[in-house]
Amino acid sequence: MNLAKFPRRGYVTEPTPLEALPNFSKALGADINIYIKRDDLLPGTAGGNKTRKLDFSMADAINQGADTIITCGAVQSNHCRLTLAWAVKEGLDCHLVLEERVKDSYNPEASGNNFLFQLLGVKSVTVVPGGSNMLGEMEKLAEKLRAEGKKPYIVPGGASNKIGALGYVSCAEEVLRQLFDRGLAIDHMVVPSGSAGTHAGIIAGMVGNNAGIPVTGIGVNRKKPVQEAAVLNLANETLEYIGAEARVPAEKVVAFDDYVGPGYSLPTDAMVEAVKMLARTEGILLDPVYSGKAMSGLIDLARKGYFPKGSNVLFLHTGGSPALYAYLPTFRA
Ligand SMILES: *Cc1c(COP(=O)(O)O)cnc(C)c1O
């Protein structure tokens, strides 16, 4: 698909590695070969998937003459860390609105991404209760900054709109190119599914290119039907924005909610197992909120025989490892 017509900043300078995980595959013992797409190694402070989306979102902000970026996320948001990091790089102010999705979870002294918000010089942090209208809160802040003579631009949560999702359409195309170059046939792709832009972009890219690679999303927050509708909507909005003729059929969107556990960002035993297993077999760090739960989904599905024997399964590693340092007791227990 022709993505060249969309302005971007060039944050993604080369393809991220696509690696085999022979030790992990063996430890899993499900007779499948697992590969990993290392988007945890993208540029930007500590890497992760938001860099691909922000490549396009920040270009839009700069083209609109913004001097200030406002975005939102949970109290340990990787998206907030990366938006702030790229704003720093661009010489723009950055303000964060943090949602306490878990009551009383905001701790100004917390480690992990929260520590990095301060280290990277965030202009302001506004904490609001879980369930707040985040766009409304960001608009309130924008109004205040405009009155001070600033030109704020709001990046939606996770940069998950049709602009940000272009980054993951591009990732799907990058993957297809890598598979072609190596003559590697991938039978299935597994991706984390949060604010939906990553999953939507990947599926739009795969369907739009007639790749024939099914994509399974592992939800980290919302119920399956709600998440699937969000992904489907955004995928098709993105294809329309690109000017592609293809549309994603509803039945191709799968976002399991079986691995969320007690709620968004709350640890599960299976997440801890997944994080430890990948660390101890391959030396790769997942995170407790997204990629750890997504990998726990892949592990469970593999054990249940969801992937036919001999399958080559590609896991998208979206990053997030700084959040590990806000969860030390979970991993020490
Ligand atoms: C944001 C995030 C995700 C989810 O991506 P969405 O586009 O929000 O669905 C997955 N993993 C990590 C580490 C993230 O920060």
mmCIF file of C-alpha atoms and ligand atoms in Angstrom, residues 48-50 53 77-79 81 157-158 160 168 192-199 220 227 287 290-291 318-321, ligand 1:
data_model
loop_
_atom_site.group_PDB
_atom_site.id
_atom_site.type_symbol
_atom_site.label_atom_id
_atom_site.label_comp_id
_atom_site.label_asym_id
_atom_site.label_seq_id
_atom_site.Cartn_x
_atom_site.Cartn_y
_atom_site.Cartn_z
ATOM 1 C CA GLY A 48 8.445 0.075 22.118
ATOM 2 C CA ASN A 49 5.517 0.185 19.738
ATOM 3 C CA LYS A 50 4.435 3.811 20.234
ATOM 4 C CA LYS A 53 2.704 5.476 15.621
ATOM 5 C CA SER A 77 2.077 4.391 30.472
ATOM 6 C CA ASN A 78 4.740 3.466 27.914
ATOM 7 C CA HIS A 79 2.874 5.630 25.431
ATOM 8 C CA ARG A 81 7.015 7.915 28.112
ATOM 9 C CA GLY A 157 -4.400 7.607 24.155
ATOM 10 C CA GLY A 158 -1.922 5.147 22.660
ATOM 11 C CA SER A 160 -4.552 4.926 18.414
ATOM 12 C CA TYR A 168 1.514 -0.611 12.232
ATOM 13 C CA PRO A 192 -1.078 -7.485 22.111
ATOM 14 C CA SER A 193 -4.355 -5.575 21.820
ATOM 15 C CA GLY A 194 -4.754 -2.505 24.072
ATOM 16 C CA SER A 195 -5.924 0.862 22.755
ATOM 17 C CA ALA A 196 -6.215 -1.079 19.473
ATOM 18 C CA GLY A 197 -3.985 0.869 17.086
ATOM 19 C CA THR A 198 -1.299 -1.799 16.925
ATOM 20 C CA HIS A 199 -3.664 -4.696 16.307
ATOM 21 C CA VAL A 220 -5.200 -6.618 28.108
ATOM 22 C CA GLN A 227 -12.177 -4.921 21.786
ATOM 23 C CA ASP A 287 6.505 -6.269 30.411
ATOM 24 C CA TYR A 290 1.001 -5.843 27.696
ATOM 25 C CA SER A 291 3.619 -8.111 26.174
ATOM 26 C CA THR A 318 5.690 -4.238 21.647
ATOM 27 C CA GLY A 319 8.137 -3.299 24.422
ATOM 28 C CA GLY A 320 7.284 -1.940 27.874
ATOM 29 C CA SER A 321 10.103 -3.419 29.962
HETATM 30 C C1 LIG B 1 0.541 0.518 24.194
HETATM 31 C C2 LIG B 1 1.198 -0.793 24.312
HETATM 32 C C3 LIG B 1 0.624 -1.940 23.724
HETATM 33 C C4 LIG B 1 -0.701 -1.958 23.072
HETATM 34 O O1 LIG B 1 -0.739 -1.280 21.859
HETATM 35 P P1 LIG B 1 -2.102 -0.601 21.422
HETATM 36 O O2 LIG B 1 -1.811 0.002 20.127
HETATM 37 O O3 LIG B 1 -2.432 0.393 22.511
HETATM 38 O O4 LIG B 1 -3.140 -1.661 21.365
HETATM 39 C C5 LIG B 1 1.318 -3.117 23.784
HETATM 40 N N1 LIG B 1 2.503 -3.195 24.427
HETATM 41 C C6 LIG B 1 3.067 -2.137 25.007
HETATM 42 C C7 LIG B 1 4.364 -2.330 25.689
HETATM 43 C C8 LIG B 1 2.437 -0.901 24.979
HETATM 44 O O5 LIG B 1 3.005 0.138 25.577
#
